[in-house]
Amino acid sequence: MTHFHVIAGSAETPVYPVVRKIRIADIGHALAAGFDDFRAMPSHLLFLALIYLVIGVLLYPSTSGDNALPLLFPILSGYALIGPFVAIGLYQVSRNRELGLSHGWRDAFDVLRSPAMPSILAVGFVLMVIFLLWLTTAQALYQSSFGVWAPQSYSHFLHALVATQMGHRLLLLGGGIGFIYAVVAFSIGVISFPLMLDRDVGAAVAIWTSVKAVLINPLVMALWGLIVAVALALGVLMLLVGLAIVTPILGHATWRLYRRVIAPACADSSAGLP
């Protein structure tokens, strides 16, 4: 019964939220509201520590042995794959502020008491599997192009990428396959985490609803994904310090976008697939 709860939620039959059609203007409203949430509860210092912890954990297995330079970009870009899970506390803060409840940074940990936490962890596990598959794929692509060659420095590696045919092949294949992984992870996570926090619908219903939201709003969601990718890339370029500001704003904005995409609970469908 516990396993069914994780998959399908607390209701006797799965409840499928109603997904609304949104416009590009809704992204602007979500970003503005997300920035307002960040100003009301600045969390950049907390996220600076969290980001370095997460990146450090991800880097350790790859740097404990061979030269990890070829995997540095896949690891950093993989942060975007697990970003929706990392930002779960931000959704809680925005939700509390929306409801007029306490919304200090300590309230972000209220998510740990959520009845949907097992479902949240289940979807987080799915994203982590996708991230590990991406790393495995990236390593296989590198070895198929350069073999066991280990670059001596960042500049040496970058030169090999941009000035050799093998480097061009790696960039082309890596970019294309990485894009596929990113689309899959984005479709699974963009709505599912805030939905599970807001309503105990279960992992399967949350993933289904998130994918449906992307399919119903392909252009708007593609633009949102592009904004997230560019913002995270700029954060990484600023020696990861920028991520401490970018991540909270995007997290709060994701909650606000979720509110625009998913109709109120009274409009939900409870019989069969919507």
PDB file of N, CA and C in Angstrom, residues 164-245:
ATOM      1  N   THR A 164      40.434  20.203 -33.562  1.00  0.00           N
ATOM      2  CA  THR A 164      40.629  18.875 -34.132  1.00  0.00           C
ATOM      3  C   THR A 164      39.301  18.297 -34.608  1.00  0.00           C
ATOM      4  N   GLN A 165      39.392  17.397 -35.576  1.00  0.00           N
ATOM      5  CA  GLN A 165      38.187  16.748 -36.101  1.00  0.00           C
ATOM      6  C   GLN A 165      37.522  15.893 -35.023  1.00  0.00           C
ATOM      7  N   MET A 166      38.331  15.246 -34.192  1.00  0.00           N
ATOM      8  CA  MET A 166      37.776  14.440 -33.106  1.00  0.00           C
ATOM      9  C   MET A 166      37.017  15.323 -32.107  1.00  0.00           C
ATOM     10  N   GLY A 167      37.558  16.520 -31.865  1.00  0.00           N
ATOM     11  CA  GLY A 167      36.888  17.448 -30.967  1.00  0.00           C
ATOM     12  C   GLY A 167      35.558  17.918 -31.526  1.00  0.00           C
ATOM     13  N   HIS A 168      35.532  18.198 -32.836  1.00  0.00           N
ATOM     14  CA  HIS A 168      34.288  18.624 -33.473  1.00  0.00           C
ATOM     15  C   HIS A 168      33.235  17.512 -33.394  1.00  0.00           C
ATOM     16  N   ARG A 169      33.685  16.283 -33.585  1.00  0.00           N
ATOM     17  CA  ARG A 169      32.760  15.148 -33.499  1.00  0.00           C
ATOM     18  C   ARG A 169      32.201  15.031 -32.085  1.00  0.00           C
ATOM     19  N   LEU A 170      33.060  15.200 -31.086  1.00  0.00           N
ATOM     20  CA  LEU A 170      32.620  15.106 -29.704  1.00  0.00           C
ATOM     21  C   LEU A 170      31.617  16.205 -29.367  1.00  0.00           C
ATOM     22  N   LEU A 171      31.883  17.416 -29.833  1.00  0.00           N
ATOM     23  CA  LEU A 171      30.969  18.527 -29.565  1.00  0.00           C
ATOM     24  C   LEU A 171      29.615  18.294 -30.222  1.00  0.00           C
ATOM     25  N   LEU A 172      29.623  17.796 -31.443  1.00  0.00           N
ATOM     26  CA  LEU A 172      28.376  17.575 -32.180  1.00  0.00           C
ATOM     27  C   LEU A 172      27.544  16.466 -31.539  1.00  0.00           C
ATOM     28  N   LEU A 173      28.186  15.320 -31.315  1.00  0.00           N
ATOM     29  CA  LEU A 173      27.455  14.193 -30.727  1.00  0.00           C
ATOM     30  C   LEU A 173      27.062  14.487 -29.278  1.00  0.00           C
ATOM     31  N   GLY A 174      27.989  15.049 -28.523  1.00  0.00           N
ATOM     32  CA  GLY A 174      27.700  15.355 -27.125  1.00  0.00           C
ATOM     33  C   GLY A 174      26.587  16.370 -26.981  1.00  0.00           C
ATOM     34  N   GLY A 175      26.614  17.385 -27.845  1.00  0.00           N
ATOM     35  CA  GLY A 175      25.558  18.392 -27.785  1.00  0.00           C
ATOM     36  C   GLY A 175      24.199  17.824 -28.136  1.00  0.00           C
ATOM     37  N   GLY A 176      24.152  16.987 -29.166  1.00  0.00           N
ATOM     38  CA  GLY A 176      22.881  16.405 -29.585  1.00  0.00           C
ATOM     39  C   GLY A 176      22.318  15.442 -28.568  1.00  0.00           C
ATOM     40  N   ILE A 177      23.160  14.546 -28.071  1.00  0.00           N
ATOM     41  CA  ILE A 177      22.685  13.566 -27.087  1.00  0.00           C
ATOM     42  C   ILE A 177      22.376  14.246 -25.759  1.00  0.00           C
ATOM     43  N   GLY A 178      23.213  15.224 -25.372  1.00  0.00           N
ATOM     44  CA  GLY A 178      22.947  15.966 -24.144  1.00  0.00           C
ATOM     45  C   GLY A 178      21.625  16.702 -24.198  1.00  0.00           C
ATOM     46  N   PHE A 179      21.278  17.208 -25.377  1.00  0.00           N
ATOM     47  CA  PHE A 179      20.003  17.898 -25.552  1.00  0.00           C
ATOM     48  C   PHE A 179      18.840  16.948 -25.303  1.00  0.00           C
ATOM     49  N   ILE A 180      18.970  15.719 -25.764  1.00  0.00           N
ATOM     50  CA  ILE A 180      17.906  14.729 -25.557  1.00  0.00           C
ATOM     51  C   ILE A 180      17.735  14.437 -24.069  1.00  0.00           C
ATOM     52  N   TYR A 181      18.847  14.231 -23.381  1.00  0.00           N
ATOM     53  CA  TYR A 181      18.779  14.010 -21.932  1.00  0.00           C
ATOM     54  C   TYR A 181      18.132  15.198 -21.234  1.00  0.00           C
ATOM     55  N   ALA A 182      18.501  16.414 -21.661  1.00  0.00           N
ATOM     56  CA  ALA A 182      17.975  17.620 -21.021  1.00  0.00           C
ATOM     57  C   ALA A 182      16.469  17.736 -21.220  1.00  0.00           C
ATOM     58  N   VAL A 183      15.997  17.426 -22.424  1.00  0.00           N
ATOM     59  CA  VAL A 183      14.558  17.504 -22.707  1.00  0.00           C
ATOM     60  C   VAL A 183      13.790  16.497 -21.852  1.00  0.00           C
ATOM     61  N   VAL A 184      14.322  15.287 -21.735  1.00  0.00           N
ATOM     62  CA  VAL A 184      13.654  14.255 -20.933  1.00  0.00           C
ATOM     63  C   VAL A 184      13.586  14.673 -19.470  1.00  0.00           C
ATOM     64  N   ALA A 185      14.732  15.117 -18.927  1.00  0.00           N
ATOM     65  CA  ALA A 185      14.770  15.519 -17.517  1.00  0.00           C
ATOM     66  C   ALA A 185      13.890  16.730 -17.257  1.00  0.00           C
ATOM     67  N   PHE A 186      13.927  17.691 -18.167  1.00  0.00           N
ATOM     68  CA  PHE A 186      13.110  18.892 -18.027  1.00  0.00           C
ATOM     69  C   PHE A 186      11.625  18.546 -18.047  1.00  0.00           C
ATOM     70  N   SER A 187      11.227  17.678 -18.965  1.00  0.00           N
ATOM     71  CA  SER A 187       9.821  17.300 -19.082  1.00  0.00           C
ATOM     72  C   SER A 187       9.334  16.578 -17.830  1.00  0.00           C
ATOM     73  N   ILE A 188      10.193  15.781 -17.238  1.00  0.00           N
ATOM     74  CA  ILE A 188       9.821  15.035 -16.036  1.00  0.00           C
ATOM     75  C   ILE A 188       9.731  15.939 -14.818  1.00  0.00           C
ATOM     76  N   GLY A 189      10.664  16.889 -14.691  1.00  0.00           N
ATOM     77  CA  GLY A 189      10.803  17.626 -13.437  1.00  0.00           C
ATOM     78  C   GLY A 189      10.204  19.001 -13.357  1.00  0.00           C
ATOM     79  N   VAL A 190       9.900  19.624 -14.485  1.00  0.00           N
ATOM     80  CA  VAL A 190       9.535  21.045 -14.457  1.00  0.00           C
ATOM     81  C   VAL A 190       8.264  21.318 -13.648  1.00  0.00           C
ATOM     82  N   ILE A 191       7.293  20.437 -13.708  1.00  0.00           N
ATOM     83  CA  ILE A 191       6.036  20.615 -12.974  1.00  0.00           C
ATOM     84  C   ILE A 191       5.872  19.605 -11.848  1.00  0.00           C
ATOM     85  N   SER A 192       6.507  18.445 -11.965  1.00  0.00           N
ATOM     86  CA  SER A 192       6.233  17.353 -11.029  1.00  0.00           C
ATOM     87  C   SER A 192       6.576  17.696  -9.586  1.00  0.00           C
ATOM     88  N   PHE A 193       7.709  18.334  -9.333  1.00  0.00           N
ATOM     89  CA  PHE A 193       8.107  18.597  -7.947  1.00  0.00           C
ATOM     90  C   PHE A 193       7.194  19.612  -7.257  1.00  0.00           C
ATOM     91  N   PRO A 194       6.940  20.768  -7.872  1.00  0.00           N
ATOM     92  CA  PRO A 194       5.980  21.660  -7.204  1.00  0.00           C
ATOM     93  C   PRO A 194       4.598  21.050  -7.061  1.00  0.00           C
ATOM     94  N   LEU A 195       4.191  20.214  -8.023  1.00  0.00           N
ATOM     95  CA  LEU A 195       2.870  19.562  -7.934  1.00  0.00           C
ATOM     96  C   LEU A 195       2.817  18.607  -6.749  1.00  0.00           C
ATOM     97  N   MET A 196       3.854  17.797  -6.564  1.00  0.00           N
ATOM     98  CA  MET A 196       3.852  16.841  -5.452  1.00  0.00           C
ATOM     99  C   MET A 196       3.895  17.560  -4.108  1.00  0.00           C
ATOM    100  N   LEU A 197       4.583  18.681  -4.068  1.00  0.00           N
ATOM    101  CA  LEU A 197       4.633  19.453  -2.825  1.00  0.00           C
ATOM    102  C   LEU A 197       3.273  20.068  -2.511  1.00  0.00           C
ATOM    103  N   ASP A 198       2.569  20.489  -3.559  1.00  0.00           N
ATOM    104  CA  ASP A 198       1.283  21.153  -3.393  1.00  0.00           C
ATOM    105  C   ASP A 198       0.157  20.157  -3.140  1.00  0.00           C
ATOM    106  N   ARG A 199       0.218  19.001  -3.818  1.00  0.00           N
ATOM    107  CA  ARG A 199      -0.818  17.984  -3.700  1.00  0.00           C
ATOM    108  C   ARG A 199      -0.148  16.607  -3.697  1.00  0.00           C
ATOM    109  N   ASP A 200      -0.585  15.751  -2.836  1.00  0.00           N
ATOM    110  CA  ASP A 200       0.009  14.419  -2.718  1.00  0.00           C
ATOM    111  C   ASP A 200      -0.570  13.507  -3.795  1.00  0.00           C
ATOM    112  N   VAL A 201      -0.129  13.725  -5.042  1.00  0.00           N
ATOM    113  CA  VAL A 201      -0.701  13.006  -6.175  1.00  0.00           C
ATOM    114  C   VAL A 201       0.066  11.742  -6.536  1.00  0.00           C
ATOM    115  N   GLY A 202       1.278  11.583  -6.019  1.00  0.00           N
ATOM    116  CA  GLY A 202       2.083  10.418  -6.364  1.00  0.00           C
ATOM    117  C   GLY A 202       3.042  10.705  -7.507  1.00  0.00           C
ATOM    118  N   ALA A 203       4.100   9.899  -7.577  1.00  0.00           N
ATOM    119  CA  ALA A 203       5.164  10.135  -8.556  1.00  0.00           C
ATOM    120  C   ALA A 203       4.692   9.956  -9.997  1.00  0.00           C
ATOM    121  N   ALA A 204       3.927   8.898 -10.246  1.00  0.00           N
ATOM    122  CA  ALA A 204       3.498   8.614 -11.626  1.00  0.00           C
ATOM    123  C   ALA A 204       2.589   9.719 -12.160  1.00  0.00           C
ATOM    124  N   VAL A 205       1.627  10.152 -11.360  1.00  0.00           N
ATOM    125  CA  VAL A 205       0.712  11.217 -11.783  1.00  0.00           C
ATOM    126  C   VAL A 205       1.488  12.523 -11.977  1.00  0.00           C
ATOM    127  N   ALA A 206       2.447  12.799 -11.089  1.00  0.00           N
ATOM    128  CA  ALA A 206       3.228  14.035 -11.194  1.00  0.00           C
ATOM    129  C   ALA A 206       4.048  14.058 -12.477  1.00  0.00           C
ATOM    130  N   ILE A 207       4.698  12.937 -12.795  1.00  0.00           N
ATOM    131  CA  ILE A 207       5.498  12.873 -14.025  1.00  0.00           C
ATOM    132  C   ILE A 207       4.600  12.998 -15.247  1.00  0.00           C
ATOM    133  N   TRP A 208       3.475  12.281 -15.230  1.00  0.00           N
ATOM    134  CA  TRP A 208       2.531  12.355 -16.355  1.00  0.00           C
ATOM    135  C   TRP A 208       2.067  13.795 -16.566  1.00  0.00           C
ATOM    136  N   THR A 209       1.725  14.480 -15.487  1.00  0.00           N
ATOM    137  CA  THR A 209       1.227  15.847 -15.582  1.00  0.00           C
ATOM    138  C   THR A 209       2.307  16.796 -16.088  1.00  0.00           C
ATOM    139  N   SER A 210       3.536  16.595 -15.634  1.00  0.00           N
ATOM    140  CA  SER A 210       4.636  17.448 -16.070  1.00  0.00           C
ATOM    141  C   SER A 210       4.899  17.288 -17.569  1.00  0.00           C
ATOM    142  N   VAL A 211       4.938  16.043 -18.023  1.00  0.00           N
ATOM    143  CA  VAL A 211       5.143  15.782 -19.456  1.00  0.00           C
ATOM    144  C   VAL A 211       3.989  16.359 -20.271  1.00  0.00           C
ATOM    145  N   LYS A 212       2.758  16.192 -19.772  1.00  0.00           N
ATOM    146  CA  LYS A 212       1.591  16.728 -20.480  1.00  0.00           C
ATOM    147  C   LYS A 212       1.657  18.249 -20.571  1.00  0.00           C
ATOM    148  N   ALA A 213       2.129  18.902 -19.503  1.00  0.00           N
ATOM    149  CA  ALA A 213       2.249  20.359 -19.512  1.00  0.00           C
ATOM    150  C   ALA A 213       3.216  20.824 -20.598  1.00  0.00           C
ATOM    151  N   VAL A 214       4.303  20.065 -20.785  1.00  0.00           N
ATOM    152  CA  VAL A 214       5.275  20.403 -21.836  1.00  0.00           C
ATOM    153  C   VAL A 214       4.669  20.178 -23.213  1.00  0.00           C
ATOM    154  N   LEU A 215       3.900  19.090 -23.381  1.00  0.00           N
ATOM    155  CA  LEU A 215       3.305  18.782 -24.684  1.00  0.00           C
ATOM    156  C   LEU A 215       2.210  19.784 -25.054  1.00  0.00           C
ATOM    157  N   ILE A 216       1.455  20.261 -24.063  1.00  0.00           N
ATOM    158  CA  ILE A 216       0.389  21.220 -24.328  1.00  0.00           C
ATOM    159  C   ILE A 216       0.950  22.621 -24.592  1.00  0.00           C
ATOM    160  N   ASN A 217       2.098  22.920 -23.972  1.00  0.00           N
ATOM    161  CA  ASN A 217       2.711  24.254 -24.120  1.00  0.00           C
ATOM    162  C   ASN A 217       4.144  24.126 -24.639  1.00  0.00           C
ATOM    163  N   PRO A 218       4.343  23.529 -25.820  1.00  0.00           N
ATOM    164  CA  PRO A 218       5.707  23.238 -26.272  1.00  0.00           C
ATOM    165  C   PRO A 218       6.580  24.473 -26.453  1.00  0.00           C
ATOM    166  N   LEU A 219       6.054  25.524 -27.075  1.00  0.00           N
ATOM    167  CA  LEU A 219       6.867  26.706 -27.342  1.00  0.00           C
ATOM    168  C   LEU A 219       7.185  27.472 -26.061  1.00  0.00           C
ATOM    169  N   VAL A 220       6.182  27.647 -25.219  1.00  0.00           N
ATOM    170  CA  VAL A 220       6.389  28.380 -23.972  1.00  0.00           C
ATOM    171  C   VAL A 220       7.348  27.612 -23.058  1.00  0.00           C
ATOM    172  N   MET A 221       7.155  26.311 -22.951  1.00  0.00           N
ATOM    173  CA  MET A 221       8.030  25.512 -22.108  1.00  0.00           C
ATOM    174  C   MET A 221       9.442  25.434 -22.681  1.00  0.00           C
ATOM    175  N   ALA A 222       9.554  25.415 -24.005  1.00  0.00           N
ATOM    176  CA  ALA A 222      10.887  25.437 -24.621  1.00  0.00           C
ATOM    177  C   ALA A 222      11.602  26.746 -24.292  1.00  0.00           C
ATOM    178  N   LEU A 223      10.867  27.839 -24.334  1.00  0.00           N
ATOM    179  CA  LEU A 223      11.457  29.127 -23.976  1.00  0.00           C
ATOM    180  C   LEU A 223      11.871  29.137 -22.510  1.00  0.00           C
ATOM    181  N   TRP A 224      11.036  28.593 -21.636  1.00  0.00           N
ATOM    182  CA  TRP A 224      11.370  28.526 -20.216  1.00  0.00           C
ATOM    183  C   TRP A 224      12.631  27.673 -20.001  1.00  0.00           C
ATOM    184  N   GLY A 225      12.706  26.542 -20.703  1.00  0.00           N
ATOM    185  CA  GLY A 225      13.894  25.700 -20.597  1.00  0.00           C
ATOM    186  C   GLY A 225      15.143  26.423 -21.078  1.00  0.00           C
ATOM    187  N   LEU A 226      15.013  27.204 -22.150  1.00  0.00           N
ATOM    188  CA  LEU A 226      16.143  27.969 -22.662  1.00  0.00           C
ATOM    189  C   LEU A 226      16.585  29.032 -21.659  1.00  0.00           C
ATOM    190  N   ILE A 227      15.618  29.707 -21.054  1.00  0.00           N
ATOM    191  CA  ILE A 227      15.936  30.725 -20.050  1.00  0.00           C
ATOM    192  C   ILE A 227      16.681  30.089 -18.876  1.00  0.00           C
ATOM    193  N   VAL A 228      16.201  28.948 -18.419  1.00  0.00           N
ATOM    194  CA  VAL A 228      16.844  28.247 -17.304  1.00  0.00           C
ATOM    195  C   VAL A 228      18.267  27.846 -17.679  1.00  0.00           C
ATOM    196  N   ALA A 229      18.442  27.285 -18.886  1.00  0.00           N
ATOM    197  CA  ALA A 229      19.763  26.833 -19.315  1.00  0.00           C
ATOM    198  C   ALA A 229      20.750  27.991 -19.418  1.00  0.00           C
ATOM    199  N   VAL A 230      20.309  29.099 -20.018  1.00  0.00           N
ATOM    200  CA  VAL A 230      21.194  30.255 -20.177  1.00  0.00           C
ATOM    201  C   VAL A 230      21.543  30.848 -18.814  1.00  0.00           C
ATOM    202  N   ALA A 231      20.537  30.963 -17.937  1.00  0.00           N
ATOM    203  CA  ALA A 231      20.781  31.534 -16.603  1.00  0.00           C
ATOM    204  C   ALA A 231      21.757  30.670 -15.815  1.00  0.00           C
ATOM    205  N   LEU A 232      21.592  29.355 -15.869  1.00  0.00           N
ATOM    206  CA  LEU A 232      22.497  28.467 -15.147  1.00  0.00           C
ATOM    207  C   LEU A 232      23.897  28.512 -15.743  1.00  0.00           C
ATOM    208  N   ALA A 233      23.982  28.623 -17.081  1.00  0.00           N
ATOM    209  CA  ALA A 233      25.293  28.716 -17.724  1.00  0.00           C
ATOM    210  C   ALA A 233      26.022  29.986 -17.286  1.00  0.00           C
ATOM    211  N   LEU A 234      25.305  31.097 -17.208  1.00  0.00           N
ATOM    212  CA  LEU A 234      25.916  32.341 -16.741  1.00  0.00           C
ATOM    213  C   LEU A 234      26.361  32.203 -15.284  1.00  0.00           C
ATOM    214  N   GLY A 235      25.566  31.505 -14.495  1.00  0.00           N
ATOM    215  CA  GLY A 235      25.938  31.281 -13.102  1.00  0.00           C
ATOM    216  C   GLY A 235      27.218  30.467 -12.987  1.00  0.00           C
ATOM    217  N   VAL A 236      27.357  29.455 -13.832  1.00  0.00           N
ATOM    218  CA  VAL A 236      28.568  28.631 -13.826  1.00  0.00           C
ATOM    219  C   VAL A 236      29.779  29.444 -14.262  1.00  0.00           C
ATOM    220  N   LEU A 237      29.605  30.295 -15.282  1.00  0.00           N
ATOM    221  CA  LEU A 237      30.717  31.108 -15.771  1.00  0.00           C
ATOM    222  C   LEU A 237      31.240  32.072 -14.710  1.00  0.00           C
ATOM    223  N   MET A 238      30.368  32.457 -13.775  1.00  0.00           N
ATOM    224  CA  MET A 238      30.793  33.335 -12.682  1.00  0.00           C
ATOM    225  C   MET A 238      31.329  32.504 -11.519  1.00  0.00           C
ATOM    226  N   LEU A 239      32.102  31.463 -11.865  1.00  0.00           N
ATOM    227  CA  LEU A 239      32.758  30.612 -10.865  1.00  0.00           C
ATOM    228  C   LEU A 239      31.757  29.994  -9.883  1.00  0.00           C
ATOM    229  N   LEU A 240      30.563  29.698 -10.368  1.00  0.00           N
ATOM    230  CA  LEU A 240      29.488  29.081  -9.597  1.00  0.00           C
ATOM    231  C   LEU A 240      28.843  30.011  -8.582  1.00  0.00           C
ATOM    232  N   VAL A 241      29.476  31.159  -8.295  1.00  0.00           N
ATOM    233  CA  VAL A 241      28.890  32.094  -7.333  1.00  0.00           C
ATOM    234  C   VAL A 241      27.556  32.609  -7.857  1.00  0.00           C
ATOM    235  N   GLY A 242      27.471  32.846  -9.166  1.00  0.00           N
ATOM    236  CA  GLY A 242      26.235  33.326  -9.755  1.00  0.00           C
ATOM    237  C   GLY A 242      25.082  32.353  -9.572  1.00  0.00           C
ATOM    238  N   LEU A 243      25.408  31.052  -9.444  1.00  0.00           N
ATOM    239  CA  LEU A 243      24.347  30.067  -9.240  1.00  0.00           C
ATOM    240  C   LEU A 243      23.622  30.285  -7.921  1.00  0.00           C
ATOM    241  N   ALA A 244      24.318  30.876  -6.954  1.00  0.00           N
ATOM    242  CA  ALA A 244      23.706  31.112  -5.646  1.00  0.00           C
ATOM    243  C   ALA A 244      22.593  32.147  -5.725  1.00  0.00           C
ATOM    244  N   ILE A 245      22.605  32.968  -6.772  1.00  0.00           N
ATOM    245  CA  ILE A 245      21.533  33.946  -6.993  1.00  0.00           C
ATOM    246  C   ILE A 245      20.551  33.428  -8.038  1.00  0.00           C
TER     247      ILE A 245
END
